[in-house]
mmCIF file with all atom_site columns, C-alpha atoms in Angstrom:
data_model
loop_
_atom_site.group_PDB
_atom_site.id
_atom_site.type_symbol
_atom_site.label_atom_id
_atom_site.label_alt_id
_atom_site.label_comp_id
_atom_site.label_asym_id
_atom_site.label_entity_id
_atom_site.label_seq_id
_atom_site.pdbx_PDB_ins_code
_atom_site.Cartn_x
_atom_site.Cartn_y
_atom_site.Cartn_z
_atom_site.occupancy
_atom_site.B_iso_or_equiv
_atom_site.pdbx_formal_charge
_atom_site.auth_seq_id
_atom_site.auth_comp_id
_atom_site.auth_asym_id
_atom_site.auth_atom_id
_atom_site.pdbx_PDB_model_num
ATOM 1   C CA . MET A 1 1   ? 30.092 74.664 -21.905 1.00 0.00 ? 1   MET A CA 1
ATOM 2   C CA . LYS A 1 2   ? 31.338 77.820 -19.631 1.00 0.00 ? 2   LYS A CA 1
ATOM 3   C CA . PRO A 1 3   ? 35.320 77.586 -18.208 1.00 0.00 ? 3   PRO A CA 1
ATOM 4   C CA . ILE A 1 4   ? 36.176 78.431 -15.517 1.00 0.00 ? 4   ILE A CA 1
ATOM 5   C CA . LYS A 1 5   ? 38.521 78.476 -12.993 1.00 0.00 ? 5   LYS A CA 1
ATOM 6   C CA . LEU A 1 6   ? 40.103 74.853 -12.160 1.00 0.00 ? 6   LEU A CA 1
ATOM 7   C CA . GLU A 1 7   ? 43.549 73.993 -9.157  1.00 0.00 ? 7   GLU A CA 1
ATOM 8   C CA . THR A 1 8   ? 44.697 71.615 -8.857  1.00 0.00 ? 8   THR A CA 1
ATOM 9   C CA . SER A 1 9   ? 48.184 72.123 -6.287  1.00 0.00 ? 9   SER A CA 1
ATOM 10  C CA . ARG A 1 10  ? 50.189 73.152 -8.664  1.00 0.00 ? 10  ARG A CA 1
ATOM 11  C CA . LEU A 1 11  ? 48.591 74.389 -11.623 1.00 0.00 ? 11  LEU A CA 1
ATOM 12  C CA . LEU A 1 12  ? 46.066 77.582 -12.201 1.00 0.00 ? 12  LEU A CA 1
ATOM 13  C CA . LEU A 1 13  ? 43.520 76.644 -15.018 1.00 0.00 ? 13  LEU A CA 1
ATOM 14  C CA . ARG A 1 14  ? 41.559 80.288 -16.213 1.00 0.00 ? 14  ARG A CA 1
ATOM 15  C CA . PRO A 1 15  ? 39.549 81.330 -18.537 1.00 0.00 ? 15  PRO A CA 1
ATOM 16  C CA . TYR A 1 16  ? 41.781 83.267 -21.314 1.00 0.00 ? 16  TYR A CA 1
ATOM 17  C CA . SER A 1 17  ? 41.847 86.790 -21.784 1.00 0.00 ? 17  SER A CA 1
ATOM 18  C CA . ALA A 1 18  ? 42.492 89.411 -23.503 1.00 0.00 ? 18  ALA A CA 1
ATOM 19  C CA . ASN A 1 19  ? 46.214 90.131 -22.278 1.00 0.00 ? 19  ASN A CA 1
ATOM 20  C CA . ASP A 1 20  ? 46.919 85.788 -22.568 1.00 0.00 ? 20  ASP A CA 1
ATOM 21  C CA . ARG A 1 21  ? 47.198 86.763 -26.965 1.00 0.00 ? 21  ARG A CA 1
ATOM 22  C CA . GLY A 1 22  ? 51.094 86.137 -27.233 1.00 0.00 ? 22  GLY A CA 1
ATOM 23  C CA . GLN A 1 23  ? 51.681 83.605 -25.328 1.00 0.00 ? 23  GLN A CA 1
ATOM 24  C CA . PHE A 1 24  ? 48.813 81.585 -27.063 1.00 0.00 ? 24  PHE A CA 1
ATOM 25  C CA . LEU A 1 25  ? 50.156 82.581 -30.821 1.00 0.00 ? 25  LEU A CA 1
ATOM 26  C CA . ALA A 1 26  ? 54.342 81.712 -28.623 1.00 0.00 ? 26  ALA A CA 1
ATOM 27  C CA . LEU A 1 27  ? 52.914 78.222 -28.423 1.00 0.00 ? 27  LEU A CA 1
ATOM 28  C CA . ASN A 1 28  ? 50.014 77.680 -31.231 1.00 0.00 ? 28  ASN A CA 1
ATOM 29  C CA . CYS A 1 29  ? 52.631 79.017 -33.546 1.00 0.00 ? 29  CYS A CA 1
ATOM 30  C CA . ASP A 1 30  ? 56.151 77.242 -32.459 1.00 0.00 ? 30  ASP A CA 1
ATOM 31  C CA . PRO A 1 31  ? 56.685 73.488 -34.041 1.00 0.00 ? 31  PRO A CA 1
ATOM 32  C CA . GLU A 1 32  ? 57.956 71.342 -31.340 1.00 0.00 ? 32  GLU A CA 1
ATOM 33  C CA . VAL A 1 33  ? 54.691 71.867 -29.356 1.00 0.00 ? 33  VAL A CA 1
ATOM 34  C CA . ARG A 1 34  ? 52.309 71.044 -32.237 1.00 0.00 ? 34  ARG A CA 1
ATOM 35  C CA . CYS A 1 35  ? 54.553 68.575 -34.406 1.00 0.00 ? 35  CYS A CA 1
ATOM 36  C CA . HIS A 1 36  ? 52.245 66.029 -33.275 1.00 0.00 ? 36  HIS A CA 1
ATOM 37  C CA . MET A 1 37  ? 48.703 67.963 -33.213 1.00 0.00 ? 37  MET A CA 1
ATOM 38  C CA . ASN A 1 38  ? 48.431 68.592 -37.683 1.00 0.00 ? 38  ASN A CA 1
ATOM 39  C CA . GLY A 1 39  ? 51.887 71.597 -37.587 1.00 0.00 ? 39  GLY A CA 1
ATOM 40  C CA . PRO A 1 40  ? 52.332 74.838 -36.196 1.00 0.00 ? 40  PRO A CA 1
ATOM 41  C CA . LEU A 1 41  ? 50.236 77.592 -36.969 1.00 0.00 ? 41  LEU A CA 1
ATOM 42  C CA . THR A 1 42  ? 50.953 80.313 -38.841 1.00 0.00 ? 42  THR A CA 1
ATOM 43  C CA . ARG A 1 43  ? 50.470 84.031 -37.955 1.00 0.00 ? 43  ARG A CA 1
ATOM 44  C CA . GLN A 1 44  ? 47.400 84.469 -38.751 1.00 0.00 ? 44  GLN A CA 1
ATOM 45  C CA . THR A 1 45  ? 45.715 81.525 -38.370 1.00 0.00 ? 45  THR A CA 1
ATOM 46  C CA . ALA A 1 46  ? 46.537 81.227 -34.757 1.00 0.00 ? 46  ALA A CA 1
ATOM 47  C CA . ASP A 1 47  ? 45.487 84.549 -33.858 1.00 0.00 ? 47  ASP A CA 1
ATOM 48  C CA . LYS A 1 48  ? 41.908 83.368 -35.575 1.00 0.00 ? 48  LYS A CA 1
ATOM 49  C CA . ARG A 1 49  ? 41.819 80.701 -33.450 1.00 0.00 ? 49  ARG A CA 1
ATOM 50  C CA . PHE A 1 50  ? 42.608 82.741 -30.216 1.00 0.00 ? 50  PHE A CA 1
ATOM 51  C CA . ASN A 1 51  ? 39.988 85.033 -31.426 1.00 0.00 ? 51  ASN A CA 1
ATOM 52  C CA . HIS A 1 52  ? 37.314 82.363 -31.756 1.00 0.00 ? 52  HIS A CA 1
ATOM 53  C CA . VAL A 1 53  ? 38.835 81.226 -27.953 1.00 0.00 ? 53  VAL A CA 1
ATOM 54  C CA . LEU A 1 54  ? 37.731 83.978 -26.407 1.00 0.00 ? 54  LEU A CA 1
ATOM 55  C CA . THR A 1 55  ? 34.311 84.073 -28.043 1.00 0.00 ? 55  THR A CA 1
ATOM 56  C CA . GLY A 1 56  ? 33.569 80.026 -27.943 1.00 0.00 ? 56  GLY A CA 1
ATOM 57  C CA . GLN A 1 57  ? 33.521 81.083 -24.054 1.00 0.00 ? 57  GLN A CA 1
ATOM 58  C CA . THR A 1 58  ? 30.982 83.660 -24.577 1.00 0.00 ? 58  THR A CA 1
ATOM 59  C CA . ASP A 1 59  ? 28.714 81.340 -26.372 1.00 0.00 ? 59  ASP A CA 1
ATOM 60  C CA . GLY A 1 60  ? 29.554 78.453 -24.896 1.00 0.00 ? 60  GLY A CA 1
ATOM 61  C CA . ARG A 1 61  ? 30.325 75.743 -28.417 1.00 0.00 ? 61  ARG A CA 1
ATOM 62  C CA . GLY A 1 62  ? 33.052 75.667 -26.736 1.00 0.00 ? 62  GLY A CA 1
ATOM 63  C CA . ALA A 1 63  ? 35.996 76.067 -23.649 1.00 0.00 ? 63  ALA A CA 1
ATOM 64  C CA . SER A 1 64  ? 39.944 77.101 -23.764 1.00 0.00 ? 64  SER A CA 1
ATOM 65  C CA . TRP A 1 65  ? 42.253 77.192 -20.644 1.00 0.00 ? 65  TRP A CA 1
ATOM 66  C CA . ALA A 1 66  ? 45.561 79.017 -20.037 1.00 0.00 ? 66  ALA A CA 1
ATOM 67  C CA . ILE A 1 67  ? 47.171 76.931 -18.224 1.00 0.00 ? 67  ILE A CA 1
ATOM 68  C CA . ILE A 1 68  ? 49.241 78.472 -14.831 1.00 0.00 ? 68  ILE A CA 1
ATOM 69  C CA . GLU A 1 69  ? 52.329 77.250 -13.161 1.00 0.00 ? 69  GLU A CA 1
ATOM 70  C CA . LYS A 1 70  ? 51.153 78.417 -9.736  1.00 0.00 ? 70  LYS A CA 1
ATOM 71  C CA . GLY A 1 71  ? 54.951 78.622 -7.847  1.00 0.00 ? 71  GLY A CA 1
ATOM 72  C CA . THR A 1 72  ? 56.223 81.399 -11.039 1.00 0.00 ? 72  THR A CA 1
ATOM 73  C CA . GLY A 1 73  ? 52.844 82.580 -12.730 1.00 0.00 ? 73  GLY A CA 1
ATOM 74  C CA . ALA A 1 74  ? 54.327 81.505 -15.817 1.00 0.00 ? 74  ALA A CA 1
ATOM 75  C CA . HIS A 1 75  ? 51.940 80.411 -18.845 1.00 0.00 ? 75  HIS A CA 1
ATOM 76  C CA . ILE A 1 76  ? 52.910 77.000 -19.905 1.00 0.00 ? 76  ILE A CA 1
ATOM 77  C CA . GLY A 1 77  ? 50.446 76.009 -21.471 1.00 0.00 ? 77  GLY A CA 1
ATOM 78  C CA . HIS A 1 78  ? 47.108 75.156 -23.353 1.00 0.00 ? 78  HIS A CA 1
ATOM 79  C CA . ALA A 1 79  ? 44.499 73.393 -22.640 1.00 0.00 ? 79  ALA A CA 1
ATOM 80  C CA . PHE A 1 80  ? 40.107 72.669 -24.492 1.00 0.00 ? 80  PHE A CA 1
ATOM 81  C CA . LEU A 1 81  ? 37.797 71.190 -25.485 1.00 0.00 ? 81  LEU A CA 1
ATOM 82  C CA . GLU A 1 82  ? 35.382 71.340 -28.360 1.00 0.00 ? 82  GLU A CA 1
ATOM 83  C CA . LEU A 1 83  ? 32.866 68.777 -30.438 1.00 0.00 ? 83  LEU A CA 1
ATOM 84  C CA . SER A 1 84  ? 34.484 66.102 -32.104 1.00 0.00 ? 84  SER A CA 1
ATOM 85  C CA . ASP A 1 85  ? 34.367 65.139 -35.634 1.00 0.00 ? 85  ASP A CA 1
ATOM 86  C CA . SER A 1 86  ? 35.382 61.965 -34.590 1.00 0.00 ? 86  SER A CA 1
ATOM 87  C CA . HIS A 1 87  ? 32.945 60.506 -31.501 1.00 0.00 ? 87  HIS A CA 1
ATOM 88  C CA . PRO A 1 88  ? 30.189 61.868 -29.937 1.00 0.00 ? 88  PRO A CA 1
ATOM 89  C CA . PHE A 1 89  ? 31.798 63.021 -26.478 1.00 0.00 ? 89  PHE A CA 1
ATOM 90  C CA . HIS A 1 90  ? 33.349 65.968 -26.100 1.00 0.00 ? 90  HIS A CA 1
ATOM 91  C CA . GLU A 1 91  ? 37.249 66.290 -27.300 1.00 0.00 ? 91  GLU A CA 1
ATOM 92  C CA . LEU A 1 92  ? 39.908 67.069 -23.884 1.00 0.00 ? 92  LEU A CA 1
ATOM 93  C CA . GLY A 1 93  ? 43.235 68.715 -25.629 1.00 0.00 ? 93  GLY A CA 1
ATOM 94  C CA . PHE A 1 94  ? 45.655 70.386 -24.102 1.00 0.00 ? 94  PHE A CA 1
ATOM 95  C CA . LEU A 1 95  ? 49.322 70.958 -25.439 1.00 0.00 ? 95  LEU A CA 1
ATOM 96  C CA . PHE A 1 96  ? 52.626 73.114 -23.479 1.00 0.00 ? 96  PHE A CA 1
ATOM 97  C CA . PHE A 1 97  ? 55.821 75.036 -24.316 1.00 0.00 ? 97  PHE A CA 1
ATOM 98  C CA . LYS A 1 98  ? 58.545 71.975 -24.350 1.00 0.00 ? 98  LYS A CA 1
ATOM 99  C CA . SER A 1 99  ? 60.174 74.067 -21.276 1.00 0.00 ? 99  SER A CA 1
ATOM 100 C CA . PHE A 1 100 ? 57.232 72.393 -19.325 1.00 0.00 ? 100 PHE A CA 1
ATOM 101 C CA . TRP A 1 101 ? 57.167 68.542 -20.398 1.00 0.00 ? 101 TRP A CA 1
ATOM 102 C CA . GLY A 1 102 ? 58.713 65.897 -18.724 1.00 0.00 ? 102 GLY A CA 1
ATOM 103 C CA . ARG A 1 103 ? 56.812 67.811 -15.421 1.00 0.00 ? 103 ARG A CA 1
ATOM 104 C CA . GLY A 1 104 ? 53.913 66.001 -15.030 1.00 0.00 ? 104 GLY A CA 1
ATOM 105 C CA . TYR A 1 105 ? 51.741 69.120 -15.634 1.00 0.00 ? 105 TYR A CA 1
ATOM 106 C CA . GLY A 1 106 ? 49.896 66.817 -18.553 1.00 0.00 ? 106 GLY A CA 1
ATOM 107 C CA . THR A 1 107 ? 48.708 64.197 -16.270 1.00 0.00 ? 107 THR A CA 1
ATOM 108 C CA . GLU A 1 108 ? 48.073 67.082 -13.598 1.00 0.00 ? 108 GLU A CA 1
ATOM 109 C CA . THR A 1 109 ? 45.738 68.666 -16.305 1.00 0.00 ? 109 THR A CA 1
ATOM 110 C CA . ALA A 1 110 ? 44.182 66.071 -18.127 1.00 0.00 ? 110 ALA A CA 1
ATOM 111 C CA . LEU A 1 111 ? 42.893 64.806 -14.280 1.00 0.00 ? 111 LEU A CA 1
ATOM 112 C CA . ARG A 1 112 ? 41.523 67.556 -12.846 1.00 0.00 ? 112 ARG A CA 1
ATOM 113 C CA . LEU A 1 113 ? 39.470 68.313 -16.785 1.00 0.00 ? 113 LEU A CA 1
ATOM 114 C CA . VAL A 1 114 ? 38.073 64.642 -16.383 1.00 0.00 ? 114 VAL A CA 1
ATOM 115 C CA . GLU A 1 115 ? 37.373 65.543 -13.156 1.00 0.00 ? 115 GLU A CA 1
ATOM 116 C CA . TYR A 1 116 ? 35.257 68.595 -13.622 1.00 0.00 ? 116 TYR A CA 1
ATOM 117 C CA . CYS A 1 117 ? 33.894 67.355 -16.251 1.00 0.00 ? 117 CYS A CA 1
ATOM 118 C CA . LEU A 1 118 ? 33.113 64.137 -15.630 1.00 0.00 ? 118 LEU A CA 1
ATOM 119 C CA . ARG A 1 119 ? 31.820 64.579 -11.994 1.00 0.00 ? 119 ARG A CA 1
ATOM 120 C CA . ASP A 1 120 ? 31.090 69.017 -12.174 1.00 0.00 ? 120 ASP A CA 1
ATOM 121 C CA . ALA A 1 121 ? 29.726 69.204 -15.835 1.00 0.00 ? 121 ALA A CA 1
ATOM 122 C CA . GLY A 1 122 ? 28.300 66.059 -15.939 1.00 0.00 ? 122 GLY A CA 1
ATOM 123 C CA . LEU A 1 123 ? 29.340 64.877 -20.139 1.00 0.00 ? 123 LEU A CA 1
ATOM 124 C CA . PRO A 1 124 ? 28.941 61.318 -20.737 1.00 0.00 ? 124 PRO A CA 1
ATOM 125 C CA . GLY A 1 125 ? 32.086 61.286 -20.986 1.00 0.00 ? 125 GLY A CA 1
ATOM 126 C CA . LEU A 1 126 ? 35.073 62.288 -22.636 1.00 0.00 ? 126 LEU A CA 1
ATOM 127 C CA . SER A 1 127 ? 37.407 61.606 -26.321 1.00 0.00 ? 127 SER A CA 1
ATOM 128 C CA . ALA A 1 128 ? 40.990 62.371 -27.197 1.00 0.00 ? 128 ALA A CA 1
ATOM 129 C CA . SER A 1 129 ? 42.830 62.193 -30.774 1.00 0.00 ? 129 SER A CA 1
ATOM 130 C CA . VAL A 1 130 ? 46.728 61.353 -30.645 1.00 0.00 ? 130 VAL A CA 1
ATOM 131 C CA . ASP A 1 131 ? 48.934 60.427 -33.344 1.00 0.00 ? 131 ASP A CA 1
ATOM 132 C CA . CYS A 1 132 ? 49.833 56.814 -33.519 1.00 0.00 ? 132 CYS A CA 1
ATOM 133 C CA . ASP A 1 133 ? 53.119 57.544 -32.316 1.00 0.00 ? 133 ASP A CA 1
ATOM 134 C CA . ASN A 1 134 ? 53.100 60.444 -30.229 1.00 0.00 ? 134 ASN A CA 1
ATOM 135 C CA . SER A 1 135 ? 54.293 57.077 -27.337 1.00 0.00 ? 135 SER A CA 1
ATOM 136 C CA . GLN A 1 136 ? 53.849 59.904 -24.665 1.00 0.00 ? 136 GLN A CA 1
ATOM 137 C CA . SER A 1 137 ? 50.639 61.370 -25.013 1.00 0.00 ? 137 SER A CA 1
ATOM 138 C CA . ILE A 1 138 ? 49.780 57.523 -25.347 1.00 0.00 ? 138 ILE A CA 1
ATOM 139 C CA . ARG A 1 139 ? 50.502 56.597 -22.439 1.00 0.00 ? 139 ARG A CA 1
ATOM 140 C CA . LEU A 1 140 ? 49.564 59.607 -20.650 1.00 0.00 ? 140 LEU A CA 1
ATOM 141 C CA . LEU A 1 141 ? 45.627 58.715 -22.464 1.00 0.00 ? 141 LEU A CA 1
ATOM 142 C CA . GLU A 1 142 ? 46.071 55.496 -20.871 1.00 0.00 ? 142 GLU A CA 1
ATOM 143 C CA . LYS A 1 143 ? 47.293 56.607 -17.091 1.00 0.00 ? 143 LYS A CA 1
ATOM 144 C CA . THR A 1 144 ? 44.337 58.581 -16.660 1.00 0.00 ? 144 THR A CA 1
ATOM 145 C CA . GLY A 1 145 ? 42.157 55.845 -17.734 1.00 0.00 ? 145 GLY A CA 1
ATOM 146 C CA . PHE A 1 146 ? 41.628 56.634 -21.302 1.00 0.00 ? 146 PHE A CA 1
ATOM 147 C CA . ASN A 1 147 ? 40.926 53.858 -23.308 1.00 0.00 ? 147 ASN A CA 1
ATOM 148 C CA . ARG A 1 148 ? 41.290 53.032 -27.163 1.00 0.00 ? 148 ARG A CA 1
ATOM 149 C CA . GLU A 1 149 ? 38.722 52.698 -29.555 1.00 0.00 ? 149 GLU A CA 1
ATOM 150 C CA . PHE A 1 150 ? 39.254 53.113 -33.050 1.00 0.00 ? 150 PHE A CA 1
ATOM 151 C CA . VAL A 1 151 ? 42.265 54.881 -35.568 1.00 0.00 ? 151 VAL A CA 1
ATOM 152 C CA . ALA A 1 152 ? 40.610 56.891 -37.387 1.00 0.00 ? 152 ALA A CA 1
ATOM 153 C CA . VAL A 1 153 ? 42.069 58.775 -41.053 1.00 0.00 ? 153 VAL A CA 1
ATOM 154 C CA . ASP A 1 154 ? 42.593 62.675 -41.273 1.00 0.00 ? 154 ASP A CA 1
ATOM 155 C CA . ASN A 1 155 ? 44.467 64.208 -44.543 1.00 0.00 ? 155 ASN A CA 1
ATOM 156 C CA . HIS A 1 156 ? 47.456 64.286 -41.690 1.00 0.00 ? 156 HIS A CA 1
ATOM 157 C CA . GLY A 1 157 ? 47.521 60.565 -41.616 1.00 0.00 ? 157 GLY A CA 1
ATOM 158 C CA . PRO A 1 158 ? 46.328 57.786 -39.350 1.00 0.00 ? 158 PRO A CA 1
ATOM 159 C CA . PHE A 1 159 ? 45.763 58.793 -35.764 1.00 0.00 ? 159 PHE A CA 1
ATOM 160 C CA . PHE A 1 160 ? 43.915 56.904 -32.657 1.00 0.00 ? 160 PHE A CA 1
ATOM 161 C CA . ILE A 1 161 ? 40.564 57.858 -31.021 1.00 0.00 ? 161 ILE A CA 1
ATOM 162 C CA . TYR A 1 162 ? 40.708 57.133 -26.989 1.00 0.00 ? 162 TYR A CA 1
ATOM 163 C CA . SER A 1 163 ? 37.757 56.985 -24.565 1.00 0.00 ? 163 SER A CA 1
ATOM 164 C CA . ILE A 1 164 ? 36.354 58.048 -20.908 1.00 0.00 ? 164 ILE A CA 1
ATOM 165 C CA . LYS A 1 165 ? 33.178 57.380 -20.448 1.00 0.00 ? 165 LYS A CA 1
ATOM 166 C CA . HIS A 1 166 ? 31.056 58.934 -16.682 1.00 0.00 ? 166 HIS A CA 1
ATOM 167 C CA . LYS A 1 167 ? 31.025 55.495 -15.109 1.00 0.00 ? 167 LYS A CA 1
ATOM 168 C CA . HIS A 1 168 ? 27.648 56.439 -13.944 1.00 0.00 ? 168 HIS A CA 1
ATOM 169 C CA . GLY A 1 169 ? 25.726 56.282 -16.095 1.00 0.00 ? 169 GLY A CA 1
ATOM 170 C CA . GLY A 1 170 ? 28.634 56.457 -19.728 1.00 0.00 ? 170 GLY A CA 1
ATOM 171 C CA . LYS A 1 171 ? 27.585 55.080 -22.304 1.00 0.00 ? 171 LYS A CA 1
ATOM 172 C CA . THR A 1 172 ? 30.948 53.862 -25.243 1.00 0.00 ? 172 THR A CA 1
ATOM 173 C CA . SER A 1 173 ? 30.672 55.661 -28.772 1.00 0.00 ? 173 SER A CA 1
ATOM 174 C CA . ALA A 1 174 ? 28.855 52.494 -29.778 1.00 0.00 ? 174 ALA A CA 1
ATOM 175 C CA . GLU A 1 175 ? 26.012 52.617 -27.690 1.00 0.00 ? 175 GLU A CA 1
ATOM 176 C CA . LEU A 1 176 ? 25.508 56.382 -28.495 1.00 0.00 ? 176 LEU A CA 1
ATOM 177 C CA . LYS A 1 177 ? 26.120 56.320 -32.336 1.00 0.00 ? 177 LYS A CA 1
ATOM 178 C CA . ALA A 1 178 ? 23.097 53.347 -32.488 1.00 0.00 ? 178 ALA A CA 1
ATOM 179 C CA . GLU A 1 179 ? 20.509 55.324 -30.362 1.00 0.00 ? 179 GLU A CA 1
ATOM 180 C CA . GLY A 1 180 ? 20.993 57.800 -33.105 1.00 0.00 ? 180 GLY A CA 1
ATOM 181 C CA . LYS A 1 181 ? 23.568 60.334 -31.344 1.00 0.00 ? 181 LYS A CA 1
#
């Protein structure tokens, strides 16, 4: 999926450019921002991931967006869509600089990306993973229509898998597994 420019009343979600490297690294190396995302990345790992984001925008492996606050032009966060290891649906994720937490930007971003992915891009559904103790993100997912499916465990501990399916013809993960997809 190729990322396209998306808007809400307060936000611009746009494909990344090479000029966004510094903000991407600052966001992904911040221990508070990534405390529920398996911890901060090293600068080297974040730099490699940014290169992957740039190439992924052209080869269809995933989609990533820089999240910009319209009123100020500030780069406030990151959103992504990628193939999931835990679910047949693509995984949606996002993170924001701490100074922008608590303003409803996560909900606004999730709602716009769900609308785009399920309605406009025609995906059958989306998944999201969240640490079991991340109550704010759990509330956000449930508020935006995601349903808890199961608990998974990786090297970093347990986490919930949530999903939302297209209202007309989308299938649950159990239905997709039964079909061998």
